[in-house]
XYZ file of N, CA and C in Angstrom:
375
model
N 2.522 -61.839 49.236
C 2.637 -60.513 48.725
C 3.052 -59.572 49.829
N 3.914 -58.708 49.462
C 4.364 -57.742 50.453
C 3.576 -56.470 50.295
N 3.714 -55.606 51.231
C 2.966 -54.346 51.163
C 3.524 -53.413 50.106
N 4.714 -53.668 49.656
C 5.303 -52.808 48.619
C 5.105 -53.357 47.226
N 4.603 -54.562 47.094
C 4.397 -55.126 45.758
C 3.124 -54.555 45.143
N 3.062 -54.440 43.817
C 1.881 -53.881 43.153
C 0.709 -54.844 43.226
N -0.521 -54.323 43.191
C -1.700 -55.191 43.224
C -1.818 -55.959 41.912
N -2.379 -57.142 41.983
C -2.452 -57.989 40.800
C -3.877 -58.203 40.310
N -4.874 -57.923 41.062
C -6.251 -58.152 40.621
C -6.687 -57.030 39.674
N -7.649 -57.311 38.750
C -8.106 -56.288 37.807
C -8.749 -55.094 38.510
N -9.471 -55.332 39.591
C -10.084 -54.215 40.314
C -9.016 -53.327 40.907
N -7.993 -53.957 41.427
C -6.912 -53.189 42.032
C -6.138 -52.430 40.965
N -5.983 -53.032 39.778
C -5.278 -52.331 38.708
C -6.091 -51.124 38.220
N -7.415 -51.255 38.136
C -8.263 -50.152 37.710
C -8.185 -49.015 38.704
N -8.103 -49.342 39.996
C -7.993 -48.297 41.009
C -6.622 -47.634 40.963
N -5.609 -48.371 40.582
C -4.255 -47.827 40.563
C -3.997 -46.989 39.308
N -4.796 -47.145 38.225
C -4.597 -46.398 36.983
C -5.084 -44.965 37.177
N -4.295 -43.966 36.761
C -4.750 -42.586 36.913
C -5.918 -42.307 35.970
N -6.852 -41.461 36.394
C -8.054 -41.156 35.603
C -7.871 -39.927 34.721
N -6.759 -39.248 34.814
C -6.545 -38.050 34.000
C -5.602 -38.361 32.855
N -5.709 -37.580 31.806
C -4.846 -37.723 30.643
C -3.494 -37.132 31.005
N -2.408 -37.754 30.581
C -1.096 -37.187 30.887
C -0.962 -35.781 30.310
N -0.430 -34.893 31.072
C -0.256 -33.517 30.637
C -1.429 -32.637 30.977
N -2.508 -33.192 31.495
C -3.660 -32.381 31.858
C -3.674 -32.183 33.357
N -4.348 -31.161 33.760
C -4.444 -30.878 35.191
C -5.895 -30.782 35.583
N -6.123 -30.756 36.820
C -7.477 -30.604 37.331
C -8.223 -31.913 37.328
N -9.357 -31.938 38.012
C -10.151 -33.167 38.078
C -10.774 -33.479 36.723
N -10.707 -34.712 36.324
C -11.310 -35.134 35.060
C -10.455 -34.785 33.853
N -9.308 -34.210 34.013
C -8.398 -33.912 32.906
C -8.910 -32.850 31.967
N -9.143 -31.647 32.413
C -9.606 -30.538 31.572
C -8.461 -29.542 31.374
N -7.694 -29.675 30.300
C -6.543 -28.798 30.115
C -6.940 -27.361 29.805
N -8.145 -27.118 29.320
C -8.565 -25.759 28.997
C -8.844 -24.925 30.238
N -8.826 -25.569 31.397
C -9.023 -24.822 32.637
C -7.711 -24.434 33.302
N -6.603 -24.661 32.635
C -5.331 -24.265 33.210
C -5.245 -22.748 33.244
N -4.553 -22.187 34.224
C -4.477 -20.723 34.343
C -3.886 -20.047 33.104
N -2.885 -20.656 32.491
C -2.289 -20.035 31.306
C -3.301 -19.957 30.165
N -4.120 -20.985 30.031
C -5.142 -20.985 28.982
C -6.206 -19.951 29.295
N -6.600 -19.864 30.554
C -7.624 -18.899 30.947
C -7.148 -17.467 30.734
N -5.871 -17.220 30.838
C -5.330 -15.882 30.602
C -5.206 -15.620 29.103
N -4.865 -16.620 28.321
C -4.615 -16.439 26.890
C -5.892 -16.318 26.074
N -6.983 -16.943 26.501
C -8.218 -16.955 25.710
C -8.778 -15.555 25.491
N -8.901 -14.696 26.499
C -9.423 -13.342 26.217
C -8.519 -12.566 25.252
N -7.211 -12.722 25.390
C -6.306 -12.045 24.456
C -6.499 -12.536 23.034
N -6.689 -13.840 22.885
C -6.936 -14.409 21.564
C -8.258 -13.905 21.000
N -9.281 -13.835 21.846
C -10.583 -13.337 21.397
C -10.481 -11.880 20.958
N -9.742 -11.075 21.705
C -9.574 -9.669 21.341
C -8.809 -9.554 20.023
N -7.808 -10.389 19.842
C -7.044 -10.367 18.600
C -7.921 -10.745 17.408
N -8.721 -11.783 17.555
C -9.624 -12.203 16.475
C -10.634 -11.104 16.181
N -11.196 -10.487 17.229
C -12.153 -9.399 17.042
C -11.496 -8.217 16.336
N -10.269 -7.899 16.725
C -9.555 -6.792 16.076
C -9.314 -7.099 14.599
N -8.961 -8.328 14.278
C -8.750 -8.703 12.877
C -10.050 -8.619 12.079
N -11.146 -9.086 12.674
C -12.437 -9.016 11.982
C -12.855 -7.569 11.750
N -12.651 -6.714 12.755
C -12.983 -5.297 12.588
C -12.088 -4.654 11.529
N -10.828 -5.026 11.517
C -9.910 -4.498 10.512
C -10.371 -4.892 9.110
N -10.786 -6.133 8.939
C -11.290 -6.593 7.640
C -12.557 -5.832 7.264
N -13.471 -5.657 8.230
C -14.728 -4.949 7.950
C -14.459 -3.503 7.547
N -13.578 -2.818 8.285
C -13.263 -1.430 7.937
C -12.533 -1.348 6.600
N -11.705 -2.330 6.293
C -11.033 -2.358 4.999
C -12.019 -2.511 3.862
N -12.999 -3.384 4.038
C -14.030 -3.578 3.013
C -14.844 -2.298 2.844
N -15.207 -1.654 3.969
C -15.963 -0.399 3.896
C -15.149 0.669 3.162
N -13.861 0.749 3.473
C -12.996 1.732 2.824
C -12.899 1.457 1.324
N -12.766 0.186 0.946
C -12.701 -0.148 -0.480
C -14.012 0.191 -1.176
N -15.143 -0.075 -0.521
C -16.437 0.251 -1.127
C -16.581 1.749 -1.318
N -16.114 2.526 -0.330
C -16.171 3.981 -0.446
C -15.309 4.453 -1.605
N -14.119 3.896 -1.730
C -13.243 4.281 -2.838
C -13.840 3.881 -4.179
N -14.475 2.724 -4.243
C -15.110 2.279 -5.486
C -16.246 3.223 -5.863
N -17.053 3.639 -4.861
C -18.143 4.574 -5.135
C -17.603 5.914 -5.630
N -16.535 6.399 -4.992
C -15.924 7.663 -5.413
C -15.375 7.543 -6.827
N -14.723 6.436 -7.105
C -14.180 6.213 -8.447
C -15.298 6.137 -9.481
N -16.403 5.489 -9.125
C -17.550 5.415 -10.029
C -18.109 6.793 -10.343
N -18.199 7.652 -9.314
C -18.694 9.018 -9.537
C -17.745 9.797 -10.441
N -16.442 9.619 -10.229
C -15.468 10.315 -11.082
C -15.554 9.819 -12.523
N -15.733 8.522 -12.699
C -15.855 7.967 -14.049
C -17.116 8.491 -14.725
N -18.218 8.588 -13.971
C -19.454 9.127 -14.546
C -19.265 10.574 -14.989
N -18.559 11.371 -14.161
C -18.305 12.766 -14.530
C -17.432 12.839 -15.783
N -16.406 12.002 -15.845
C -15.554 11.980 -17.036
C -16.330 11.518 -18.263
N -17.230 10.563 -18.066
C -18.024 10.067 -19.186
C -18.916 11.170 -19.741
N -19.529 11.959 -18.844
C -20.390 13.051 -19.285
C -19.580 14.071 -20.081
N -18.416 14.433 -19.539
C -17.543 15.382 -20.233
C -17.071 14.803 -21.567
N -16.699 13.551 -21.564
C -16.225 12.896 -22.787
C -17.331 12.845 -23.830
N -18.553 12.498 -23.412
C -19.673 12.434 -24.359
C -19.954 13.804 -24.966
N -19.864 14.860 -24.136
C -20.082 16.209 -24.654
C -19.005 16.567 -25.675
N -17.775 16.217 -25.375
C -16.691 16.513 -26.321
C -16.834 15.701 -27.608
N -17.244 14.461 -27.490
C -17.457 13.633 -28.683
C -18.578 14.216 -29.537
N -19.660 14.676 -28.893
C -20.761 15.280 -29.652
C -20.291 16.541 -30.375
N -19.501 17.372 -29.681
C -18.960 18.584 -30.304
C -18.049 18.224 -31.472
N -17.198 17.237 -31.266
C -16.300 16.797 -32.331
C -17.093 16.254 -33.521
N -18.153 15.512 -33.254
C -19.000 14.993 -34.331
C -19.636 16.115 -35.133
N -20.100 17.163 -34.444
C -20.698 18.301 -35.148
C -19.654 19.016 -36.002
N -18.444 19.160 -35.458
C -17.380 19.811 -36.235
C -17.015 18.978 -37.462
N -16.960 17.668 -37.305
C -16.645 16.797 -38.444
C -17.739 16.893 -39.506
N -19.007 16.953 -39.067
C -20.105 17.095 -40.029
C -19.979 18.409 -40.800
N -19.635 19.488 -40.085
C -19.473 20.788 -40.756
C -18.306 20.744 -41.734
N -17.196 20.142 -41.319
C -16.043 20.028 -42.219
C -16.371 19.159 -43.430
N -17.140 18.104 -43.209
C -17.523 17.227 -44.315
C -18.383 17.987 -45.328
N -19.318 18.779 -44.820
C -20.176 19.566 -45.711
C -19.344 20.569 -46.503
N -18.428 21.241 -45.809
C -17.560 22.209 -46.483
C -16.661 21.513 -47.512
N -16.120 20.380 -47.135
C -15.254 19.630 -48.050
C -16.036 19.171 -49.273
N -17.245 18.659 -49.059
C -18.073 18.219 -50.188
C -18.406 19.385 -51.116
N -18.662 20.558 -50.529
C -18.959 21.735 -51.358
C -17.734 22.113 -52.185
N -16.572 22.052 -51.589
C -15.350 22.385 -52.334
C -15.085 21.364 -53.446
N -15.303 20.104 -53.147
C -15.115 19.066 -54.174
C -16.096 19.288 -55.320
N -17.350 19.627 -54.977
C -18.347 19.880 -56.026
C -17.934 21.082 -56.877
N -17.443 22.157 -56.237
C -16.991 23.341 -56.972
C -15.802 22.994 -57.855
N -14.847 22.252 -57.299
C -13.679 21.843 -58.072
C -14.081 20.957 -59.248
N -14.997 20.040 -58.992
C -15.474 19.159 -60.065
C -16.170 19.939 -61.164
N -16.994 20.920 -60.780
C -17.696 21.728 -61.783
C -16.697 22.545 -62.594
N -15.717 23.135 -61.906
C -14.692 23.915 -62.628
C -13.883 23.029 -63.552
N -13.541 21.837 -63.101
C -12.771 20.905 -63.920
C -13.583 20.455 -65.129
N -14.855 20.198 -64.908
C -15.724 19.809 -66.028
C -15.821 20.931 -67.064
N -15.894 22.170 -66.581
C -15.969 23.299 -67.510
C -14.685 23.407 -68.321
N -13.554 23.218 -67.691
C -12.278 23.290 -68.413
C -12.147 22.141 -69.421
N -12.551 20.960 -69.002
C -12.501 19.814 -69.921
C -13.398 20.079 -71.127
N -14.549 20.656 -70.864
C -15.469 20.978 -71.966
C -14.837 21.998 -72.912
N -14.141 22.993 -72.348
C -13.479 23.996 -73.185
C -12.390 23.343 -74.041
N -11.578 22.447 -73.439
C -10.530 21.762 -74.195
C -11.160 20.883 -75.263
N -12.223 20.222 -74.939
C -12.914 19.354 -75.885
C -13.443 20.172 -77.059
N -14.038 21.321 -76.728
C -14.559 22.189 -77.778
C -13.423 22.742 -78.646
N -12.288 22.982 -78.028
C -11.144 23.509 -78.776
C -10.576 22.464 -79.728
N -10.572 21.221 -79.278
C -9.983 20.166 -80.084
C -10.922 19.640 -81.169
N -12.195 19.845 -81.025
C -13.134 19.363 -82.036
C -12.978 20.192 -83.320
N -13.094 19.534 -84.405
C -13.036 20.320 -85.643
C -14.276 21.217 -85.762
N -14.043 22.374 -86.224
C -15.144 23.330 -86.328
C -15.914 23.052 -87.620
N -17.164 23.172 -87.471
C -18.009 22.967 -88.638
C -18.016 24.244 -89.456
N -17.984 24.107 -90.697
C -17.960 25.286 -91.546
C -19.222 25.506 -92.201
């Protein structure tokens, strides 16, 4: 064997095999300790935090709008109920007036029918 030939024993092959994963740096192959990763992680964390805060503020804003809308609907409901009650009272008054007119018309019609009936009946002598 020459000094330039590769070792052939298993122990020598184990010593010649690299202990790091290809593409990793540092002792023991820890790619998350690369400088680019160390610089990018805080930016990623800030971005995630900003997104979470944006979602939280959006939910709060929607809840506020829902509460405001609920209050407006309650106010409209109160106004609507008052108007419906007023309309119901007016309809009751109109119904009473209409019934009175129908009764008067019916009585007048009955009186006229009675007069025609009396006119058409033969008179007793």
